[in-house]
Amino acid sequence: QVQLVESGGGLVQAGGSLRLSCAASGVTFSSYAVAWFRQAPGKDREFVAARSWSGGNTYYADSVKGRFTISRDNAKNTVYLQMNSLKPQDTAIYYCAAEIKGSGSYYALHYHYWGQGTQVTVSS
């Protein structure tokens, strides 16, 4: 059974940093594309960042490019999202997602496995 568990969320002031982690179990993570999405209150879930299963391709939403970095440690079966220069508009529940042999899609429907989410709140 595939399970993804996010951690690392919290309350931070604007301009601060957080690092989210997503630990996977029940899979060989190196065979999976991984991604982060977020959903703010009253808004649709939106793409944040993704990394292809081969690790060769990384993608970011324009709103986070240059501030967020997605990385993975296959030995630990964990994917990370380093978030710097946080803004109040980054406030959302952040979800990690995975799809076997995926290319790192922008689309949530392309991911079969999801975590439960972790809350990130950025105060102004």
CSV table of N, CA, C and O in Angstrom, one decimal:
chain,number,residue,atom,x,y,z
A,1,GLN,N,0.8,-1.2,0.0
A,1,GLN,CA,0.0,0.0,0.0
A,1,GLN,C,0.9,1.2,0.0
A,1,GLN,O,1.7,1.4,0.8
A,2,VAL,N,0.6,2.1,-1.0
A,2,VAL,CA,1.4,3.3,-1.1
A,2,VAL,C,0.9,4.4,-0.1
A,2,VAL,O,-0.3,4.6,0.0
A,3,GLN,N,1.8,5.0,0.6
A,3,GLN,CA,1.4,6.0,1.6
A,3,GLN,C,2.4,7.2,1.5
A,3,GLN,O,3.6,7.0,1.5
A,4,LEU,N,1.9,8.4,1.4
A,4,LEU,CA,2.7,9.6,1.4
A,4,LEU,C,2.3,10.4,2.6
A,4,LEU,O,1.1,10.7,2.8
A,5,VAL,N,3.3,10.9,3.3
A,5,VAL,CA,3.1,11.7,4.6
A,5,VAL,C,3.9,12.9,4.5
A,5,VAL,O,5.1,12.9,4.5
A,6,GLU,N,3.2,14.1,4.5
A,6,GLU,CA,3.9,15.4,4.5
A,6,GLU,C,4.1,15.8,5.9
A,6,GLU,O,3.4,15.5,6.8
A,7,SER,N,5.2,16.7,6.0
A,7,SER,CA,5.5,17.3,7.3
A,7,SER,C,6.3,18.6,7.0
A,7,SER,O,6.7,18.8,5.9
A,8,GLY,N,6.4,19.4,8.1
A,8,GLY,CA,7.2,20.6,7.9
A,8,GLY,C,6.4,21.9,7.8
A,8,GLY,O,7.0,23.0,7.7
A,9,GLY,N,5.1,21.8,7.7
A,9,GLY,CA,4.3,23.0,7.6
A,9,GLY,C,4.3,23.8,8.9
A,9,GLY,O,4.8,23.3,9.9
A,10,GLY,N,3.8,25.0,8.8
A,10,GLY,CA,3.7,25.8,10.0
A,10,GLY,C,3.4,27.3,9.7
A,10,GLY,O,3.0,27.6,8.6
A,11,LEU,N,3.6,28.1,10.7
A,11,LEU,CA,3.4,29.5,10.6
A,11,LEU,C,4.7,30.2,10.5
A,11,LEU,O,5.6,30.0,11.3
A,12,VAL,N,4.8,31.1,9.5
A,12,VAL,CA,6.1,31.8,9.3
A,12,VAL,C,5.8,33.2,8.8
A,12,VAL,O,4.7,33.5,8.2
A,13,GLN,N,6.7,34.2,9.1
A,13,GLN,CA,6.5,35.5,8.7
A,13,GLN,C,6.9,35.7,7.2
A,13,GLN,O,7.7,34.9,6.7
A,14,ALA,N,6.3,36.7,6.6
A,14,ALA,CA,6.7,36.9,5.2
A,14,ALA,C,8.2,37.2,5.1
A,14,ALA,O,8.8,37.8,6.0
A,15,GLY,N,8.8,36.6,4.0
A,15,GLY,CA,10.2,36.6,3.9
A,15,GLY,C,11.0,35.5,4.5
A,15,GLY,O,12.2,35.3,4.2
A,16,GLY,N,10.3,34.7,5.3
A,16,GLY,CA,10.9,33.5,5.9
A,16,GLY,C,11.0,32.3,5.0
A,16,GLY,O,10.6,32.4,3.8
A,17,SER,N,11.4,31.2,5.6
A,17,SER,CA,11.6,30.0,4.9
A,17,SER,C,11.0,28.8,5.6
A,17,SER,O,10.9,28.8,6.9
A,18,LEU,N,10.6,27.8,4.9
A,18,LEU,CA,10.2,26.5,5.4
A,18,LEU,C,10.7,25.4,4.5
A,18,LEU,O,10.8,25.6,3.3
A,19,ARG,N,10.9,24.2,5.0
A,19,ARG,CA,11.2,23.1,4.2
A,19,ARG,C,10.1,22.0,4.5
A,19,ARG,O,10.0,21.5,5.6
A,20,LEU,N,9.4,21.7,3.5
A,20,LEU,CA,8.4,20.6,3.6
A,20,LEU,C,9.0,19.3,3.2
A,20,LEU,O,9.9,19.2,2.3
A,21,SER,N,8.6,18.2,3.8
A,21,SER,CA,9.1,16.9,3.5
A,21,SER,C,7.9,16.0,3.2
A,21,SER,O,6.8,16.2,3.7
A,22,CYS,N,8.1,15.0,2.3
A,22,CYS,CA,7.1,14.0,2.0
A,22,CYS,C,7.7,12.7,2.0
A,22,CYS,O,8.6,12.4,1.1
A,23,ALA,N,7.4,11.9,3.0
A,23,ALA,CA,8.0,10.5,3.1
A,23,ALA,C,7.1,9.5,2.5
A,23,ALA,O,5.9,9.5,2.8
A,24,ALA,N,7.6,8.6,1.7
A,24,ALA,CA,6.8,7.6,1.0
A,24,ALA,C,7.1,6.2,1.6
A,24,ALA,O,8.2,5.9,2.0
A,25,SER,N,6.1,5.4,1.6
A,25,SER,CA,6.3,4.0,2.0
A,25,SER,C,5.4,3.2,1.1
A,25,SER,O,4.5,3.6,0.5
A,26,GLY,N,5.9,1.9,0.9
A,26,GLY,CA,5.2,1.0,0.1
A,26,GLY,C,5.5,1.1,-1.4
A,26,GLY,O,4.9,0.5,-2.2
A,27,VAL,N,6.5,2.0,-1.7
A,27,VAL,CA,7.0,2.1,-3.1
A,27,VAL,C,8.5,2.2,-3.2
A,27,VAL,O,9.1,2.5,-2.2
A,28,THR,N,9.0,2.0,-4.3
A,28,THR,CA,10.4,2.3,-4.6
A,28,THR,C,10.3,3.7,-5.3
A,28,THR,O,10.0,3.8,-6.5
A,29,PHE,N,10.6,4.7,-4.5
A,29,PHE,CA,10.3,6.1,-4.9
A,29,PHE,C,11.1,6.5,-6.1
A,29,PHE,O,10.7,7.4,-6.8
A,30,SER,N,12.2,5.9,-6.4
A,30,SER,CA,13.0,6.3,-7.5
A,30,SER,C,12.3,6.0,-8.8
A,30,SER,O,12.7,6.6,-9.9
A,31,SER,N,11.3,5.2,-8.8
A,31,SER,CA,10.5,5.0,-10.1
A,31,SER,C,9.3,5.9,-10.2
A,31,SER,O,8.5,5.7,-11.2
A,32,TYR,N,9.2,6.9,-9.4
A,32,TYR,CA,8.0,7.7,-9.4
A,32,TYR,C,8.4,9.2,-9.7
A,32,TYR,O,9.4,9.7,-9.2
A,33,ALA,N,7.6,9.8,-10.5
A,33,ALA,CA,7.6,11.3,-10.6
A,33,ALA,C,7.0,11.8,-9.3
A,33,ALA,O,6.0,11.2,-8.8
A,34,VAL,N,7.5,12.9,-8.8
A,34,VAL,CA,6.9,13.5,-7.6
A,34,VAL,C,6.6,15.0,-7.8
A,34,VAL,O,7.2,15.7,-8.7
A,35,ALA,N,5.6,15.5,-7.1
A,35,ALA,CA,5.2,16.8,-7.3
A,35,ALA,C,4.6,17.4,-6.0
A,35,ALA,O,4.3,16.7,-5.1
A,36,TRP,N,4.5,18.7,-6.0
A,36,TRP,CA,3.9,19.4,-4.9
A,36,TRP,C,2.8,20.3,-5.5
A,36,TRP,O,3.0,20.9,-6.5
A,37,PHE,N,1.6,20.2,-4.9
A,37,PHE,CA,0.5,21.1,-5.2
A,37,PHE,C,0.1,21.8,-4.0
A,37,PHE,O,0.4,21.5,-2.9
A,38,ARG,N,-0.8,22.9,-4.1
A,38,ARG,CA,-1.3,23.6,-3.0
A,38,ARG,C,-2.7,24.0,-3.2
A,38,ARG,O,-3.1,24.2,-4.4
A,39,GLN,N,-3.4,24.2,-2.1
A,39,GLN,CA,-4.8,24.7,-2.2
A,39,GLN,C,-5.1,25.7,-1.1
A,39,GLN,O,-5.0,25.3,0.0
A,40,ALA,N,-5.4,26.9,-1.6
A,40,ALA,CA,-5.8,27.9,-0.6
A,40,ALA,C,-7.3,27.9,-0.4
A,40,ALA,O,-8.0,27.4,-1.3
A,41,PRO,N,-7.8,28.5,0.7
A,41,PRO,CA,-9.2,28.5,0.9
A,41,PRO,C,-10.0,29.1,-0.2
A,41,PRO,O,-9.6,30.2,-0.7
A,42,GLY,N,-11.0,28.4,-0.7
A,42,GLY,CA,-11.9,28.9,-1.7
A,42,GLY,C,-11.3,28.9,-3.1
A,42,GLY,O,-11.9,29.4,-4.1
A,43,LYS,N,-10.1,28.3,-3.2
A,43,LYS,CA,-9.5,28.2,-4.6
A,43,LYS,C,-9.2,26.7,-5.0
A,43,LYS,O,-9.3,25.8,-4.1
A,44,ASP,N,-9.0,26.6,-6.3
A,44,ASP,CA,-8.7,25.2,-6.8
A,44,ASP,C,-7.3,24.8,-6.4
A,44,ASP,O,-6.4,25.7,-6.1
A,45,ARG,N,-7.1,23.5,-6.4
A,45,ARG,CA,-5.7,23.0,-6.2
A,45,ARG,C,-4.8,23.4,-7.3
A,45,ARG,O,-5.2,23.3,-8.5
A,46,GLU,N,-3.6,23.9,-7.1
A,46,GLU,CA,-2.8,24.4,-8.1
A,46,GLU,C,-1.4,23.8,-8.0
A,46,GLU,O,-0.9,23.4,-6.9
A,47,PHE,N,-0.8,23.6,-9.2
A,47,PHE,CA,0.5,23.1,-9.3
A,47,PHE,C,1.6,24.0,-8.7
A,47,PHE,O,1.5,25.2,-8.8
A,48,VAL,N,2.6,23.4,-8.0
A,48,VAL,CA,3.7,24.2,-7.4
A,48,VAL,C,5.0,23.8,-8.1
A,48,VAL,O,5.7,24.6,-8.6
A,49,ALA,N,5.3,22.5,-8.0
A,49,ALA,CA,6.6,22.0,-8.5
A,49,ALA,C,6.5,20.5,-8.8
A,49,ALA,O,5.8,19.8,-8.2
A,50,ALA,N,7.4,20.0,-9.7
A,50,ALA,CA,7.4,18.6,-10.0
A,50,ALA,C,8.8,18.2,-10.4
A,50,ALA,O,9.6,19.0,-11.0
A,51,ARG,N,9.1,16.9,-10.3
A,51,ARG,CA,10.4,16.4,-10.7
A,51,ARG,C,10.0,15.0,-11.3
A,51,ARG,O,9.3,14.2,-10.8
A,52,SER,N,10.6,14.8,-12.5
A,52,SER,CA,10.3,13.6,-13.3
A,52,SER,C,10.9,12.4,-12.5
A,52,SER,O,11.8,12.5,-11.7
A,53,TRP,N,10.4,11.2,-12.9
A,53,TRP,CA,10.9,10.0,-12.2
A,53,TRP,C,12.4,9.8,-12.4
A,53,TRP,O,13.1,9.3,-11.5
A,54,SER,N,12.9,10.2,-13.6
A,54,SER,CA,14.3,10.0,-13.8
A,54,SER,C,15.2,11.1,-13.1
A,54,SER,O,16.4,11.0,-13.1
A,55,GLY,N,14.5,12.1,-12.7
A,55,GLY,CA,15.2,13.2,-12.0
A,55,GLY,C,15.8,14.2,-12.9
A,55,GLY,O,16.4,15.2,-12.5
A,56,GLY,N,15.6,14.0,-14.2
A,56,GLY,CA,16.3,14.9,-15.2
A,56,GLY,C,15.6,16.1,-15.5
A,56,GLY,O,16.1,17.1,-16.0
A,57,ASN,N,14.3,16.2,-15.2
A,57,ASN,CA,13.5,17.4,-15.5
A,57,ASN,C,12.8,17.9,-14.2
A,57,ASN,O,12.2,17.1,-13.4
A,58,THR,N,12.8,19.2,-14.0
A,58,THR,CA,12.2,19.8,-12.9
A,58,THR,C,11.3,21.0,-13.4
A,58,THR,O,11.8,21.7,-14.3
A,59,TYR,N,10.2,21.1,-12.8
A,59,TYR,CA,9.2,22.2,-13.3
A,59,TYR,C,8.7,23.0,-12.1
A,59,TYR,O,8.5,22.4,-11.0
A,60,TYR,N,8.5,24.2,-12.3
A,60,TYR,CA,7.9,25.1,-11.3
A,60,TYR,C,6.8,26.0,-11.9
A,60,TYR,O,6.9,26.4,-13.0
A,61,ALA,N,5.9,26.3,-11.0
A,61,ALA,CA,4.9,27.3,-11.3
A,61,ALA,C,5.6,28.7,-11.4
A,61,ALA,O,6.6,28.9,-10.6
A,62,ASP,N,5.1,29.5,-12.2
A,62,ASP,CA,5.8,30.9,-12.4
A,62,ASP,C,5.8,31.6,-11.0
A,62,ASP,O,6.7,32.4,-10.7
A,63,SER,N,4.7,31.4,-10.2
A,63,SER,CA,4.6,32.1,-9.0
A,63,SER,C,5.6,31.8,-7.9
A,63,SER,O,5.8,32.5,-7.0
A,64,VAL,N,6.3,30.6,-8.1
A,64,VAL,CA,7.3,30.2,-7.1
A,64,VAL,C,8.7,30.0,-7.7
A,64,VAL,O,9.6,29.8,-6.9
A,65,LYS,N,8.8,30.2,-9.0
A,65,LYS,CA,10.1,30.1,-9.6
A,65,LYS,C,11.1,31.0,-9.0
A,65,LYS,O,10.8,32.2,-8.8
A,66,GLY,N,12.3,30.5,-8.7
A,66,GLY,CA,13.3,31.3,-8.1
A,66,GLY,C,13.2,31.4,-6.5
A,66,GLY,O,14.2,31.8,-5.9
A,67,ARG,N,12.1,30.9,-6.0
A,67,ARG,CA,11.9,30.9,-4.5
A,67,ARG,C,11.8,29.5,-3.9
A,67,ARG,O,12.3,29.3,-2.8
A,68,PHE,N,11.2,28.6,-4.7
A,68,PHE,CA,11.0,27.2,-4.2
A,68,PHE,C,11.9,26.3,-4.9
A,68,PHE,O,12.2,26.5,-6.1
A,69,THR,N,12.3,25.2,-4.3
A,69,THR,CA,13.2,24.2,-4.9
A,69,THR,C,12.6,22.8,-4.5
A,69,THR,O,12.5,22.5,-3.3
A,70,ILE,N,12.4,22.0,-5.5
A,70,ILE,CA,12.0,20.6,-5.2
A,70,ILE,C,13.2,19.7,-5.3
A,70,ILE,O,14.0,19.9,-6.3
A,71,SER,N,13.3,18.8,-4.4
A,71,SER,CA,14.4,17.9,-4.5
A,71,SER,C,14.0,16.5,-3.9
A,71,SER,O,12.9,16.4,-3.3
A,72,ARG,N,14.8,15.5,-4.2
A,72,ARG,CA,14.4,14.2,-3.7
A,72,ARG,C,15.6,13.4,-3.2
A,72,ARG,O,16.7,13.6,-3.7
A,73,ASP,N,15.4,12.6,-2.2
A,73,ASP,CA,16.4,11.7,-1.7
A,73,ASP,C,15.8,10.3,-1.8
A,73,ASP,O,15.1,9.8,-1.0
A,74,ASN,N,16.2,9.6,-2.9
A,74,ASN,CA,15.6,8.3,-3.2
A,74,ASN,C,16.0,7.3,-2.1
A,74,ASN,O,15.2,6.4,-1.8
A,75,ALA,N,17.2,7.4,-1.6
A,75,ALA,CA,17.6,6.5,-0.5
A,75,ALA,C,16.7,6.6,0.7
A,75,ALA,O,16.5,5.6,1.4
A,76,LYS,N,16.2,7.8,1.0
A,76,LYS,CA,15.3,8.0,2.1
A,76,LYS,C,13.8,7.9,1.7
A,76,LYS,O,12.9,8.1,2.5
A,77,ASN,N,13.6,7.7,0.4
A,77,ASN,CA,12.2,7.7,-0.1
A,77,ASN,C,11.4,9.0,0.3
A,77,ASN,O,10.3,9.0,0.7
A,78,THR,N,12.1,10.1,0.1
A,78,THR,CA,11.6,11.4,0.6
A,78,THR,C,11.8,12.5,-0.5
A,78,THR,O,12.8,12.5,-1.2
A,79,VAL,N,10.8,13.3,-0.7
A,79,VAL,CA,10.8,14.5,-1.5
A,79,VAL,C,10.7,15.7,-0.6
A,79,VAL,O,10.0,15.7,0.4
A,80,TYR,N,11.4,16.8,-1.0
A,80,TYR,CA,11.4,18.0,-0.2
A,80,TYR,C,10.9,19.2,-1.1
A,80,TYR,O,11.0,19.2,-2.3
A,81,LEU,N,10.4,20.2,-0.4
A,81,LEU,CA,10.1,21.4,-1.0
A,81,LEU,C,10.7,22.5,-0.1
A,81,LEU,O,10.2,22.8,0.9
A,82,GLN,N,11.8,23.1,-0.6
A,82,GLN,CA,12.4,24.2,0.1
A,82,GLN,C,11.8,25.5,-0.3
A,82,GLN,O,11.8,25.8,-1.5
A,83,MET,N,11.2,26.2,0.6
A,83,MET,CA,10.4,27.4,0.3
A,83,MET,C,11.1,28.6,0.9
A,83,MET,O,11.2,28.7,2.2
A,84,ASN,N,11.6,29.5,0.1
A,84,ASN,CA,12.3,30.7,0.6
A,84,ASN,C,11.5,32.0,0.2
A,84,ASN,O,10.6,31.9,-0.7
A,85,SER,N,11.8,33.1,0.8
A,85,SER,CA,11.1,34.4,0.5
A,85,SER,C,9.6,34.2,0.5
A,85,SER,O,9.0,34.6,-0.5
A,86,LEU,N,9.1,33.6,1.5
A,86,LEU,CA,7.6,33.3,1.5
A,86,LEU,C,6.8,34.6,1.5
A,86,LEU,O,7.2,35.6,2.1
A,87,LYS,N,5.7,34.5,0.9
A,87,LYS,CA,4.7,35.6,0.8
A,87,LYS,C,3.4,35.2,1.4
A,87,LYS,O,3.1,34.0,1.4
A,88,PRO,N,2.6,36.1,1.8
A,88,PRO,CA,1.2,35.7,2.3
A,88,PRO,C,0.4,34.9,1.3
A,88,PRO,O,-0.4,34.1,1.7
A,89,GLN,N,0.6,35.2,0.0
A,89,GLN,CA,-0.2,34.5,-1.0
A,89,GLN,C,0.3,33.1,-1.2
A,89,GLN,O,-0.3,32.3,-1.9
A,90,ASP,N,1.4,32.7,-0.5
A,90,ASP,CA,1.8,31.3,-0.5
A,90,ASP,C,1.0,30.4,0.6
A,90,ASP,O,1.2,29.2,0.6
A,91,THR,N,0.2,31.1,1.4
A,91,THR,CA,-0.6,30.4,2.4
A,91,THR,C,-1.5,29.4,1.7
A,91,THR,O,-2.3,29.8,0.8
A,92,ALA,N,-1.5,28.2,2.1
A,92,ALA,CA,-2.3,27.1,1.6
A,92,ALA,C,-2.0,25.8,2.3
A,92,ALA,O,-1.0,25.7,3.1
A,93,ILE,N,-2.8,24.8,2.0
A,93,ILE,CA,-2.4,23.4,2.3
A,93,ILE,C,-1.6,22.9,1.2
A,93,ILE,O,-2.0,23.0,0.0
A,94,TYR,N,-0.4,22.3,1.5
A,94,TYR,CA,0.5,21.8,0.5
A,94,TYR,C,0.4,20.3,0.5
A,94,TYR,O,0.5,19.6,1.6
A,95,TYR,N,0.3,19.7,-0.7
A,95,TYR,CA,0.1,18.3,-0.9
A,95,TYR,C,1.3,17.8,-1.8
A,95,TYR,O,1.6,18.4,-2.7
A,96,CYS,N,1.8,16.6,-1.4
A,96,CYS,CA,2.7,15.9,-2.3
A,96,CYS,C,2.0,14.9,-3.1
A,96,CYS,O,1.0,14.3,-2.6
A,97,ALA,N,2.5,14.5,-4.2
A,97,ALA,CA,1.8,13.6,-5.1
A,97,ALA,C,2.9,12.8,-5.8
A,97,ALA,O,4.0,13.3,-6.0
A,98,ALA,N,2.5,11.6,-6.2
A,98,ALA,CA,3.5,10.7,-6.9
A,98,ALA,C,2.8,9.9,-8.0
A,98,ALA,O,1.6,9.6,-7.9
A,99,GLU,N,3.5,9.6,-9.1
A,99,GLU,CA,3.0,8.8,-10.2
A,99,GLU,C,4.1,8.0,-10.7
A,99,GLU,O,5.2,8.5,-11.1
A,100,ILE,N,3.9,6.7,-10.9
A,100,ILE,CA,5.0,5.8,-11.4
A,100,ILE,C,5.4,6.2,-12.8
A,100,ILE,O,4.5,6.4,-13.7
A,101,LYS,N,6.7,6.3,-13.0
A,101,LYS,CA,7.3,6.6,-14.3
A,101,LYS,C,6.7,7.9,-14.9
A,101,LYS,O,6.6,8.0,-16.1
A,102,GLY,N,6.3,8.8,-14.1
A,102,GLY,CA,5.7,10.0,-14.6
A,102,GLY,C,6.7,11.0,-15.1
A,102,GLY,O,7.9,10.9,-14.8
A,103,SER,N,6.3,12.0,-15.9
A,103,SER,CA,7.2,12.9,-16.5
A,103,SER,C,7.3,14.2,-15.7
A,103,SER,O,8.1,15.1,-16.0
A,104,GLY,N,6.5,14.3,-14.6
A,104,GLY,CA,6.5,15.6,-13.9
A,104,GLY,C,5.4,16.5,-14.4
A,104,GLY,O,5.7,17.7,-14.7
A,105,SER,N,4.2,16.0,-14.4
A,105,SER,CA,3.1,16.8,-15.0
A,105,SER,C,2.7,17.9,-14.1
A,105,SER,O,2.8,17.9,-12.9
A,106,TYR,N,2.1,18.9,-14.8
A,106,TYR,CA,1.5,20.0,-14.1
A,106,TYR,C,0.1,19.7,-13.6
A,106,TYR,O,-0.5,20.4,-12.8
A,107,TYR,N,-0.5,18.6,-14.1
A,107,TYR,CA,-1.9,18.3,-13.9
A,107,TYR,C,-2.1,17.3,-12.7
A,107,TYR,O,-1.6,16.2,-12.7
A,108,ALA,N,-3.0,17.7,-11.8
A,108,ALA,CA,-3.2,16.9,-10.6
A,108,ALA,C,-3.8,15.5,-11.0
A,108,ALA,O,-3.5,14.5,-10.4
A,109,LEU,N,-4.6,15.5,-12.1
A,109,LEU,CA,-5.2,14.2,-12.5
A,109,LEU,C,-4.2,13.2,-12.9
A,109,LEU,O,-4.5,12.0,-13.0
A,110,HIS,N,-3.0,13.6,-13.2
A,110,HIS,CA,-2.0,12.7,-13.7
A,110,HIS,C,-1.3,11.9,-12.5
A,110,HIS,O,-0.4,11.1,-12.8
A,111,TYR,N,-1.6,12.3,-11.3
A,111,TYR,CA,-1.0,11.7,-10.1
A,111,TYR,C,-2.0,10.8,-9.4
A,111,TYR,O,-3.1,11.2,-9.1
A,112,HIS,N,-1.5,9.6,-9.2
A,112,HIS,CA,-2.4,8.6,-8.6
A,112,HIS,C,-2.3,8.6,-7.1
A,112,HIS,O,-3.3,8.3,-6.4
A,113,TYR,N,-1.2,9.0,-6.5
A,113,TYR,CA,-1.0,8.9,-5.1
A,113,TYR,C,-0.8,10.3,-4.5
A,113,TYR,O,-0.1,11.1,-5.0
A,114,TRP,N,-1.5,10.5,-3.3
A,114,TRP,CA,-1.5,11.8,-2.7
A,114,TRP,C,-1.3,11.7,-1.2
A,114,TRP,O,-1.7,10.7,-0.6
A,115,GLY,N,-0.6,12.7,-0.6
A,115,GLY,CA,-0.5,12.8,0.9
A,115,GLY,C,-1.8,13.5,1.4
A,115,GLY,O,-2.6,13.9,0.7
A,116,GLN,N,-1.8,13.6,2.7
A,116,GLN,CA,-2.9,14.2,3.4
A,116,GLN,C,-2.8,15.8,3.5
A,116,GLN,O,-3.8,16.4,3.8
A,117,GLY,N,-1.7,16.3,3.2
A,117,GLY,CA,-1.5,17.7,3.2
A,117,GLY,C,-0.9,18.3,4.5
A,117,GLY,O,-1.0,17.7,5.5
A,118,THR,N,-0.2,19.4,4.3
A,118,THR,CA,0.3,20.1,5.5
A,118,THR,C,0.1,21.6,5.3
A,118,THR,O,0.3,22.1,4.2
A,119,GLN,N,-0.3,22.2,6.4
A,119,GLN,CA,-0.7,23.6,6.3
A,119,GLN,C,0.5,24.6,6.4
A,119,GLN,O,1.3,24.4,7.3
A,120,VAL,N,0.5,25.5,5.5
A,120,VAL,CA,1.6,26.6,5.5
A,120,VAL,C,0.8,27.9,5.6
A,120,VAL,O,0.0,28.2,4.8
A,121,THR,N,1.2,28.7,6.6
A,121,THR,CA,0.6,30.0,6.8
A,121,THR,C,1.7,31.0,6.9
A,121,THR,O,2.6,30.9,7.7
A,122,VAL,N,1.6,32.0,6.0
A,122,VAL,CA,2.6,33.1,5.9
A,122,VAL,C,1.9,34.4,6.4
A,122,VAL,O,0.9,34.8,5.7
A,123,SER,N,2.4,34.9,7.4
A,123,SER,CA,1.8,36.2,8.0
A,123,SER,C,2.5,37.4,7.4
A,123,SER,O,3.7,37.4,7.1
A,124,SER,N,1.8,38.5,7.2
A,124,SER,CA,2.4,39.7,6.7
A,124,SER,C,2.9,40.6,7.7
A,124,SER,O,2.8,40.4,8.9
